[in-house]
Amino acid sequence: MKIKIVTLFKEMFIPFLETSIIKRAINNKLVEVELVDLRTYSNDKHNHVDDTPYGGGSGMVIRVDVVKRALDDIKSSASKVILTTPRGITYNQQIANKLSKEEEIIILCGHYEGFDERVLDYVDYEISIGDYVLTGGEIAAMTICDSIIRLLKDVIKEESYKDDSFQTGLLEYPQYTRPYIYDDKKVPDVLVNGNHEEIRKYRLYESLKLTYLRRKDLLDKYSLNKEEEELLKKIERETLQKK
Ligand code: ADE
């Protein structure tokens, strides 16, 4: 996969691209990431990419002609163009899964008061990473890249993400490691007895319980199998008894 990031702040991406799993994925040629400076597509001598808004108001708006020149230069027939904006659809694991199958994505990072509305004619997805406003789209672009790159083949082992929160549709079960006892708190017995079927069942129960208690909205979208239905009934009974 190839990812092109169009930004005015390329330097923000350097530590992200040069650390840990993302760095290894790039070095192993599992993904190619290109940083594109939007300013190179300015056509005035001061390298402006933005201008004051028609109708007045504060802040500056990124010009459509500058963005279009950048896209014409870097786009291929396979590219999907993403604009990061708080107005977009809220990003989630399902969108990450879908984008991870694309051959090439271009991410336009917003700044200042945003883009001229006419930019939307050249964009496939408007994506927000949550209901809050960032100073710019760079952190949103990194979030999108990180979540996509870890799903690419051979970046991490499939076992490492197949039980992730949201990947299954449920929140992930709790994990423990050494020490066995800490501050009088012991690791659950089932995890040390080596019975794989019991461990699987315990984890499924804990996943369902966490999702039931914290994110009922995810359960509403999830289709339960027979075993999960039984476990959920048990969880509902137990929760009612506690009230
Ligand atoms: N730019 C500013 N805020 C944003 C958000 N929440 N998501 C994506 N891009 C943004």
PDB file of C-alpha atoms and ligand atoms in Angstrom:
ATOM      1  CA  MET A   1       0.000   0.000   0.000  1.00  0.00           C
ATOM      2  CA  LYS A   2       1.038   3.567  -0.628  1.00  0.00           C
ATOM      3  CA  ILE A   3      -0.026   6.484   1.584  1.00  0.00           C
ATOM      4  CA  LYS A   4       0.543  10.097   0.531  1.00  0.00           C
ATOM      5  CA  ILE A   5       0.032  12.759   3.180  1.00  0.00           C
ATOM      6  CA  VAL A   6      -0.521  16.325   2.013  1.00  0.00           C
ATOM      7  CA  THR A   7       0.382  18.731   4.809  1.00  0.00           C
ATOM      8  CA  LEU A   8       1.933  22.088   5.665  1.00  0.00           C
ATOM      9  CA  PHE A   9       3.746  20.467   8.618  1.00  0.00           C
ATOM     10  CA  LYS A  10       5.748  17.514   7.309  1.00  0.00           C
ATOM     11  CA  GLU A  11       8.028  17.641  10.347  1.00  0.00           C
ATOM     12  CA  MET A  12       5.202  16.470  12.619  1.00  0.00           C
ATOM     13  CA  PHE A  13       5.262  13.063  10.905  1.00  0.00           C
ATOM     14  CA  ILE A  14       8.984  12.306  11.245  1.00  0.00           C
ATOM     15  CA  PRO A  15       8.974  10.776  14.766  1.00  0.00           C
ATOM     16  CA  PHE A  16       5.765   8.888  13.956  1.00  0.00           C
ATOM     17  CA  LEU A  17       7.275   7.340  10.816  1.00  0.00           C
ATOM     18  CA  GLU A  18      10.605   6.615  12.486  1.00  0.00           C
ATOM     19  CA  THR A  19       9.372   4.701  15.527  1.00  0.00           C
ATOM     20  CA  SER A  20       8.515   1.093  16.344  1.00  0.00           C
ATOM     21  CA  ILE A  21       6.071  -0.891  14.196  1.00  0.00           C
ATOM     22  CA  ILE A  22       5.473   1.869  11.633  1.00  0.00           C
ATOM     23  CA  LYS A  23       9.216   2.277  11.045  1.00  0.00           C
ATOM     24  CA  ARG A  24       9.631  -1.492  10.626  1.00  0.00           C
ATOM     25  CA  ALA A  25       6.691  -1.708   8.214  1.00  0.00           C
ATOM     26  CA  ILE A  26       8.239   1.033   6.063  1.00  0.00           C
ATOM     27  CA  ASN A  27      11.733  -0.511   6.191  1.00  0.00           C
ATOM     28  CA  ASN A  28      10.289  -3.899   5.226  1.00  0.00           C
ATOM     29  CA  LYS A  29       8.480  -2.237   2.292  1.00  0.00           C
ATOM     30  CA  LEU A  30       5.050  -3.341   3.548  1.00  0.00           C
ATOM     31  CA  VAL A  31       3.887   0.251   3.163  1.00  0.00           C
ATOM     32  CA  GLU A  32       5.268   3.329   1.461  1.00  0.00           C
ATOM     33  CA  VAL A  33       4.545   6.716   3.030  1.00  0.00           C
ATOM     34  CA  GLU A  34       5.212   9.927   1.109  1.00  0.00           C
ATOM     35  CA  LEU A  35       4.984  13.365   2.724  1.00  0.00           C
ATOM     36  CA  VAL A  36       3.832  16.058   0.310  1.00  0.00           C
ATOM     37  CA  ASP A  37       4.273  19.741   1.199  1.00  0.00           C
ATOM     38  CA  LEU A  38       1.144  21.579   0.080  1.00  0.00           C
ATOM     39  CA  ARG A  39       3.142  24.808  -0.102  1.00  0.00           C
ATOM     40  CA  THR A  40       5.027  23.559  -3.180  1.00  0.00           C
ATOM     41  CA  TYR A  41       1.734  23.864  -5.081  1.00  0.00           C
ATOM     42  CA  SER A  42       1.269  27.574  -4.310  1.00  0.00           C
ATOM     43  CA  ASN A  43       1.529  29.813  -7.355  1.00  0.00           C
ATOM     44  CA  ASP A  44       2.432  33.084  -5.682  1.00  0.00           C
ATOM     45  CA  LYS A  45       5.862  34.343  -4.780  1.00  0.00           C
ATOM     46  CA  HIS A  46       5.147  34.228  -1.031  1.00  0.00           C
ATOM     47  CA  ASN A  47       4.071  30.572  -1.217  1.00  0.00           C
ATOM     48  CA  HIS A  48       0.606  31.278   0.151  1.00  0.00           C
ATOM     49  CA  VAL A  49      -1.811  28.357   0.173  1.00  0.00           C
ATOM     50  CA  ASP A  50      -4.690  30.085   1.959  1.00  0.00           C
ATOM     51  CA  ASP A  51      -6.670  33.288   1.857  1.00  0.00           C
ATOM     52  CA  THR A  52      -9.287  35.204   3.852  1.00  0.00           C
ATOM     53  CA  PRO A  53     -12.852  33.841   3.770  1.00  0.00           C
ATOM     54  CA  TYR A  54     -15.442  35.379   1.437  1.00  0.00           C
ATOM     55  CA  GLY A  55     -18.165  36.958   3.573  1.00  0.00           C
ATOM     56  CA  GLY A  56     -15.679  37.835   6.303  1.00  0.00           C
ATOM     57  CA  GLY A  57     -14.865  36.088   9.551  1.00  0.00           C
ATOM     58  CA  SER A  58     -11.724  35.026  11.339  1.00  0.00           C
ATOM     59  CA  GLY A  59      -9.005  32.697  10.120  1.00  0.00           C
ATOM     60  CA  MET A  60      -7.757  31.634   6.749  1.00  0.00           C
ATOM     61  CA  VAL A  61      -9.180  29.118   4.286  1.00  0.00           C
ATOM     62  CA  ILE A  62      -7.068  26.750   2.176  1.00  0.00           C
ATOM     63  CA  ARG A  63      -7.500  27.494  -1.533  1.00  0.00           C
ATOM     64  CA  VAL A  64      -9.142  24.965  -3.834  1.00  0.00           C
ATOM     65  CA  ASP A  65      -6.796  25.692  -6.755  1.00  0.00           C
ATOM     66  CA  VAL A  66      -3.722  24.870  -4.628  1.00  0.00           C
ATOM     67  CA  VAL A  67      -5.231  21.578  -3.438  1.00  0.00           C
ATOM     68  CA  LYS A  68      -6.332  20.640  -6.961  1.00  0.00           C
ATOM     69  CA  ARG A  69      -2.823  21.239  -8.341  1.00  0.00           C
ATOM     70  CA  ALA A  70      -1.410  18.988  -5.618  1.00  0.00           C
ATOM     71  CA  LEU A  71      -3.955  16.238  -6.328  1.00  0.00           C
ATOM     72  CA  ASP A  72      -3.448  16.441 -10.110  1.00  0.00           C
ATOM     73  CA  ASP A  73       0.249  15.948  -9.519  1.00  0.00           C
ATOM     74  CA  ILE A  74       0.127  13.049  -7.025  1.00  0.00           C
ATOM     75  CA  LYS A  75      -3.145  11.225  -7.760  1.00  0.00           C
ATOM     76  CA  SER A  76      -3.285   7.967  -9.688  1.00  0.00           C
ATOM     77  CA  SER A  77      -6.343   6.063 -10.907  1.00  0.00           C
ATOM     78  CA  ALA A  78      -6.088   3.876  -7.781  1.00  0.00           C
ATOM     79  CA  SER A  79      -6.016   6.723  -5.236  1.00  0.00           C
ATOM     80  CA  LYS A  80      -8.729   7.283  -2.665  1.00  0.00           C
ATOM     81  CA  VAL A  81      -8.638  10.822  -1.265  1.00  0.00           C
ATOM     82  CA  ILE A  82      -9.410  11.438   2.407  1.00  0.00           C
ATOM     83  CA  LEU A  83      -9.943  14.853   3.962  1.00  0.00           C
ATOM     84  CA  THR A  84      -9.459  15.102   7.734  1.00  0.00           C
ATOM     85  CA  THR A  85     -12.132  17.338   9.221  1.00  0.00           C
ATOM     86  CA  PRO A  86     -14.265  17.459  12.377  1.00  0.00           C
ATOM     87  CA  ARG A  87     -17.269  17.530   9.997  1.00  0.00           C
ATOM     88  CA  GLY A  88     -16.503  14.067   8.590  1.00  0.00           C
ATOM     89  CA  ILE A  89     -17.928  10.650   9.405  1.00  0.00           C
ATOM     90  CA  THR A  90     -16.557   9.362  12.697  1.00  0.00           C
ATOM     91  CA  TYR A  91     -13.616   7.046  12.136  1.00  0.00           C
ATOM     92  CA  ASN A  92     -13.850   3.484  13.432  1.00  0.00           C
ATOM     93  CA  GLN A  93     -12.306   0.028  13.006  1.00  0.00           C
ATOM     94  CA  GLN A  94     -14.667  -0.870  10.175  1.00  0.00           C
ATOM     95  CA  ILE A  95     -13.428   2.114   8.133  1.00  0.00           C
ATOM     96  CA  ALA A  96      -9.814   1.212   9.018  1.00  0.00           C
ATOM     97  CA  ASN A  97     -10.392  -2.351   7.741  1.00  0.00           C
ATOM     98  CA  LYS A  98     -11.885  -1.042   4.513  1.00  0.00           C
ATOM     99  CA  LEU A  99      -9.119   1.506   3.878  1.00  0.00           C
ATOM    100  CA  SER A 100      -6.418  -1.077   4.617  1.00  0.00           C
ATOM    101  CA  LYS A 101      -7.511  -2.913   1.432  1.00  0.00           C
ATOM    102  CA  GLU A 102      -6.936   0.110  -0.830  1.00  0.00           C
ATOM    103  CA  GLU A 103      -3.902   0.254  -3.084  1.00  0.00           C
ATOM    104  CA  GLU A 104      -3.228   3.951  -2.484  1.00  0.00           C
ATOM    105  CA  ILE A 105      -4.666   6.601  -0.191  1.00  0.00           C
ATOM    106  CA  ILE A 106      -4.054  10.326  -0.117  1.00  0.00           C
ATOM    107  CA  ILE A 107      -4.759  12.154   3.138  1.00  0.00           C
ATOM    108  CA  LEU A 108      -5.309  15.917   3.020  1.00  0.00           C
ATOM    109  CA  CYS A 109      -4.573  17.480   6.405  1.00  0.00           C
ATOM    110  CA  GLY A 110      -6.709  20.508   7.183  1.00  0.00           C
ATOM    111  CA  HIS A 111      -5.521  23.594   9.030  1.00  0.00           C
ATOM    112  CA  TYR A 112      -6.690  27.067  10.023  1.00  0.00           C
ATOM    113  CA  GLU A 113     -10.411  27.467   9.314  1.00  0.00           C
ATOM    114  CA  GLY A 114     -10.419  24.522   6.925  1.00  0.00           C
ATOM    115  CA  PHE A 115     -10.661  24.128   3.162  1.00  0.00           C
ATOM    116  CA  ASP A 116     -12.645  25.956   0.516  1.00  0.00           C
ATOM    117  CA  GLU A 117     -15.855  23.910   0.250  1.00  0.00           C
ATOM    118  CA  ARG A 118     -15.173  23.209  -3.453  1.00  0.00           C
ATOM    119  CA  VAL A 119     -12.292  20.909  -2.416  1.00  0.00           C
ATOM    120  CA  LEU A 120     -14.969  18.335  -1.530  1.00  0.00           C
ATOM    121  CA  ASP A 121     -15.528  17.662  -5.252  1.00  0.00           C
ATOM    122  CA  TYR A 122     -12.095  15.995  -5.316  1.00  0.00           C
ATOM    123  CA  VAL A 123     -12.429  13.989  -2.096  1.00  0.00           C
ATOM    124  CA  ASP A 124     -13.719  10.427  -1.560  1.00  0.00           C
ATOM    125  CA  TYR A 125     -14.061  10.465   2.244  1.00  0.00           C
ATOM    126  CA  GLU A 126     -14.334  13.205   4.875  1.00  0.00           C
ATOM    127  CA  ILE A 127     -13.154  11.678   8.144  1.00  0.00           C
ATOM    128  CA  SER A 128     -13.270  12.931  11.736  1.00  0.00           C
ATOM    129  CA  ILE A 129     -11.421  11.020  14.451  1.00  0.00           C
ATOM    130  CA  GLY A 130     -13.868  12.122  17.141  1.00  0.00           C
ATOM    131  CA  ASP A 131     -16.130  14.840  18.434  1.00  0.00           C
ATOM    132  CA  TYR A 132     -13.460  17.359  19.379  1.00  0.00           C
ATOM    133  CA  VAL A 133     -11.545  19.956  17.420  1.00  0.00           C
ATOM    134  CA  LEU A 134      -7.796  19.658  16.796  1.00  0.00           C
ATOM    135  CA  THR A 135      -5.576  22.528  15.639  1.00  0.00           C
ATOM    136  CA  GLY A 136      -5.032  20.647  12.385  1.00  0.00           C
ATOM    137  CA  GLY A 137      -5.551  17.372  10.595  1.00  0.00           C
ATOM    138  CA  GLU A 138      -2.023  15.991  11.130  1.00  0.00           C
ATOM    139  CA  ILE A 139      -2.803  14.044  14.308  1.00  0.00           C
ATOM    140  CA  ALA A 140      -5.969  12.722  12.657  1.00  0.00           C
ATOM    141  CA  ALA A 141      -3.880  11.658   9.625  1.00  0.00           C
ATOM    142  CA  MET A 142      -1.412   9.854  11.913  1.00  0.00           C
ATOM    143  CA  THR A 143      -4.282   8.106  13.693  1.00  0.00           C
ATOM    144  CA  ILE A 144      -5.711   6.922  10.383  1.00  0.00           C
ATOM    145  CA  CYS A 145      -2.270   5.802   9.093  1.00  0.00           C
ATOM    146  CA  ASP A 146      -1.392   3.969  12.302  1.00  0.00           C
ATOM    147  CA  SER A 147      -4.679   2.063  12.429  1.00  0.00           C
ATOM    148  CA  ILE A 148      -4.394   1.074   8.747  1.00  0.00           C
ATOM    149  CA  ILE A 149      -0.705   0.139   8.688  1.00  0.00           C
ATOM    150  CA  ARG A 150      -1.029  -2.303  11.603  1.00  0.00           C
ATOM    151  CA  LEU A 151      -3.676  -4.197   9.600  1.00  0.00           C
ATOM    152  CA  LEU A 152      -1.471  -4.687   6.525  1.00  0.00           C
ATOM    153  CA  LYS A 153      -0.183  -8.172   5.811  1.00  0.00           C
ATOM    154  CA  ASP A 154       2.965  -9.129   7.775  1.00  0.00           C
ATOM    155  CA  VAL A 155       3.106  -5.841   9.771  1.00  0.00           C
ATOM    156  CA  ILE A 156       1.971  -7.598  12.938  1.00  0.00           C
ATOM    157  CA  LYS A 157       0.829 -11.184  13.439  1.00  0.00           C
ATOM    158  CA  GLU A 158      -2.875 -11.687  12.828  1.00  0.00           C
ATOM    159  CA  GLU A 159      -3.233 -13.215  16.338  1.00  0.00           C
ATOM    160  CA  SER A 160      -2.102  -9.853  17.700  1.00  0.00           C
ATOM    161  CA  TYR A 161      -5.073  -7.973  16.365  1.00  0.00           C
ATOM    162  CA  LYS A 162      -7.808 -10.512  15.782  1.00  0.00           C
ATOM    163  CA  ASP A 163      -9.073 -10.141  19.392  1.00  0.00           C
ATOM    164  CA  ASP A 164      -8.568  -6.352  19.522  1.00  0.00           C
ATOM    165  CA  SER A 165     -11.329  -4.192  20.872  1.00  0.00           C
ATOM    166  CA  PHE A 166     -13.599  -3.313  17.909  1.00  0.00           C
ATOM    167  CA  GLN A 167     -11.984  -5.868  15.551  1.00  0.00           C
ATOM    168  CA  THR A 168     -14.372  -8.553  16.797  1.00  0.00           C
ATOM    169  CA  GLY A 169     -17.184  -6.090  17.485  1.00  0.00           C
ATOM    170  CA  LEU A 170     -16.680  -6.529  21.253  1.00  0.00           C
ATOM    171  CA  LEU A 171     -14.294  -4.846  23.701  1.00  0.00           C
ATOM    172  CA  GLU A 172     -11.176  -6.892  24.396  1.00  0.00           C
ATOM    173  CA  TYR A 173     -10.964  -9.120  27.499  1.00  0.00           C
ATOM    174  CA  PRO A 174      -8.541  -8.169  30.333  1.00  0.00           C
ATOM    175  CA  GLN A 175      -4.914  -9.352  30.095  1.00  0.00           C
ATOM    176  CA  TYR A 176      -2.433 -10.201  32.868  1.00  0.00           C
ATOM    177  CA  THR A 177       1.296 -10.919  33.078  1.00  0.00           C
ATOM    178  CA  ARG A 178       3.880 -11.437  35.847  1.00  0.00           C
ATOM    179  CA  PRO A 179       3.971 -10.912  38.812  1.00  0.00           C
ATOM    180  CA  TYR A 180       1.349 -13.519  39.676  1.00  0.00           C
ATOM    181  CA  ILE A 181       0.391 -11.647  42.860  1.00  0.00           C
ATOM    182  CA  TYR A 182       0.665  -7.860  43.095  1.00  0.00           C
ATOM    183  CA  ASP A 183      -0.588  -5.791  46.032  1.00  0.00           C
ATOM    184  CA  ASP A 184      -2.630  -8.835  47.190  1.00  0.00           C
ATOM    185  CA  LYS A 185      -4.300  -9.101  43.790  1.00  0.00           C
ATOM    186  CA  LYS A 186      -3.942 -12.500  42.114  1.00  0.00           C
ATOM    187  CA  VAL A 187      -4.173 -13.356  38.413  1.00  0.00           C
ATOM    188  CA  PRO A 188      -7.493 -15.228  37.764  1.00  0.00           C
ATOM    189  CA  ASP A 189      -7.008 -18.985  38.348  1.00  0.00           C
ATOM    190  CA  VAL A 190      -8.437 -19.954  34.975  1.00  0.00           C
ATOM    191  CA  LEU A 191      -5.507 -18.247  33.178  1.00  0.00           C
ATOM    192  CA  VAL A 192      -2.867 -20.343  34.947  1.00  0.00           C
ATOM    193  CA  ASN A 193      -4.491 -23.772  34.839  1.00  0.00           C
ATOM    194  CA  GLY A 194      -3.617 -24.368  31.161  1.00  0.00           C
ATOM    195  CA  ASN A 195      -7.113 -25.452  30.063  1.00  0.00           C
ATOM    196  CA  HIS A 196      -7.457 -23.736  26.696  1.00  0.00           C
ATOM    197  CA  GLU A 197     -11.199 -24.269  26.382  1.00  0.00           C
ATOM    198  CA  GLU A 198     -11.819 -22.744  29.815  1.00  0.00           C
ATOM    199  CA  ILE A 199      -9.553 -19.819  28.961  1.00  0.00           C
ATOM    200  CA  ARG A 200     -11.412 -19.218  25.694  1.00  0.00           C
ATOM    201  CA  LYS A 201     -14.756 -19.250  27.515  1.00  0.00           C
ATOM    202  CA  TYR A 202     -13.519 -16.968  30.302  1.00  0.00           C
ATOM    203  CA  ARG A 203     -12.203 -14.443  27.774  1.00  0.00           C
ATOM    204  CA  LEU A 204     -15.418 -14.475  25.778  1.00  0.00           C
ATOM    205  CA  TYR A 205     -17.423 -13.943  28.984  1.00  0.00           C
ATOM    206  CA  GLU A 206     -15.189 -11.033  30.066  1.00  0.00           C
ATOM    207  CA  SER A 207     -15.361  -9.471  26.588  1.00  0.00           C
ATOM    208  CA  LEU A 208     -19.144  -9.662  26.589  1.00  0.00           C
ATOM    209  CA  LYS A 209     -19.364  -8.334  30.145  1.00  0.00           C
ATOM    210  CA  LEU A 210     -17.148  -5.311  29.451  1.00  0.00           C
ATOM    211  CA  THR A 211     -19.036  -4.529  26.257  1.00  0.00           C
ATOM    212  CA  TYR A 212     -22.390  -4.924  28.052  1.00  0.00           C
ATOM    213  CA  LEU A 213     -21.350  -2.630  30.905  1.00  0.00           C
ATOM    214  CA  ARG A 214     -19.520   0.020  28.868  1.00  0.00           C
ATOM    215  CA  ARG A 215     -20.641  -0.080  25.250  1.00  0.00           C
ATOM    216  CA  LYS A 216     -24.186  -1.415  24.825  1.00  0.00           C
ATOM    217  CA  ASP A 217     -24.228   0.372  21.441  1.00  0.00           C
ATOM    218  CA  LEU A 218     -21.638  -2.145  20.153  1.00  0.00           C
ATOM    219  CA  LEU A 219     -23.708  -5.093  21.397  1.00  0.00           C
ATOM    220  CA  ASP A 220     -26.760  -3.778  19.536  1.00  0.00           C
ATOM    221  CA  LYS A 221     -24.814  -4.082  16.260  1.00  0.00           C
ATOM    222  CA  TYR A 222     -23.244  -7.448  17.124  1.00  0.00           C
ATOM    223  CA  SER A 223     -24.828 -10.740  16.099  1.00  0.00           C
ATOM    224  CA  LEU A 224     -24.529 -13.181  19.002  1.00  0.00           C
ATOM    225  CA  ASN A 225     -24.078 -16.926  18.487  1.00  0.00           C
ATOM    226  CA  LYS A 226     -25.830 -19.432  20.791  1.00  0.00           C
ATOM    227  CA  GLU A 227     -22.949 -19.595  23.274  1.00  0.00           C
ATOM    228  CA  GLU A 228     -22.702 -15.801  23.447  1.00  0.00           C
ATOM    229  CA  GLU A 229     -26.463 -15.486  23.933  1.00  0.00           C
ATOM    230  CA  GLU A 230     -26.277 -17.827  26.941  1.00  0.00           C
ATOM    231  CA  LEU A 231     -23.311 -15.968  28.422  1.00  0.00           C
ATOM    232  CA  LEU A 232     -25.017 -12.616  27.945  1.00  0.00           C
ATOM    233  CA  LYS A 233     -28.152 -13.857  29.732  1.00  0.00           C
ATOM    234  CA  LYS A 234     -25.923 -14.880  32.653  1.00  0.00           C
ATOM    235  CA  ILE A 235     -24.241 -11.446  32.652  1.00  0.00           C
ATOM    236  CA  GLU A 236     -27.636  -9.699  32.615  1.00  0.00           C
ATOM    237  CA  ARG A 237     -28.849 -11.819  35.570  1.00  0.00           C
ATOM    238  CA  GLU A 238     -25.664 -11.147  37.538  1.00  0.00           C
ATOM    239  CA  THR A 239     -25.823  -7.408  36.867  1.00  0.00           C
ATOM    240  CA  LEU A 240     -29.469  -7.255  37.983  1.00  0.00           C
ATOM    241  CA  GLN A 241     -28.639  -9.126  41.204  1.00  0.00           C
ATOM    242  CA  LYS A 242     -25.881  -6.608  42.000  1.00  0.00           C
ATOM    243  CA  LYS A 243     -28.255  -3.619  41.661  1.00  0.00           C
TER     244      LYS A 243
HETATM  245  N1  ADE B   1      -9.248  18.476  12.258  1.00  0.00           N
HETATM  246  C1  ADE B   1      -9.593  19.147  13.368  1.00  0.00           C
HETATM  247  N2  ADE B   1     -10.285  18.366  14.218  1.00  0.00           N
HETATM  248  C2  ADE B   1     -10.384  17.139  13.625  1.00  0.00           C
HETATM  249  C3  ADE B   1     -10.986  15.918  13.996  1.00  0.00           C
HETATM  250  N3  ADE B   1     -11.653  15.756  15.139  1.00  0.00           N
HETATM  251  N4  ADE B   1     -10.876  14.886  13.143  1.00  0.00           N
HETATM  252  C4  ADE B   1     -10.235  15.029  11.963  1.00  0.00           C
HETATM  253  N5  ADE B   1      -9.653  16.165  11.567  1.00  0.00           N
HETATM  254  C5  ADE B   1      -9.717  17.214  12.383  1.00  0.00           C
END
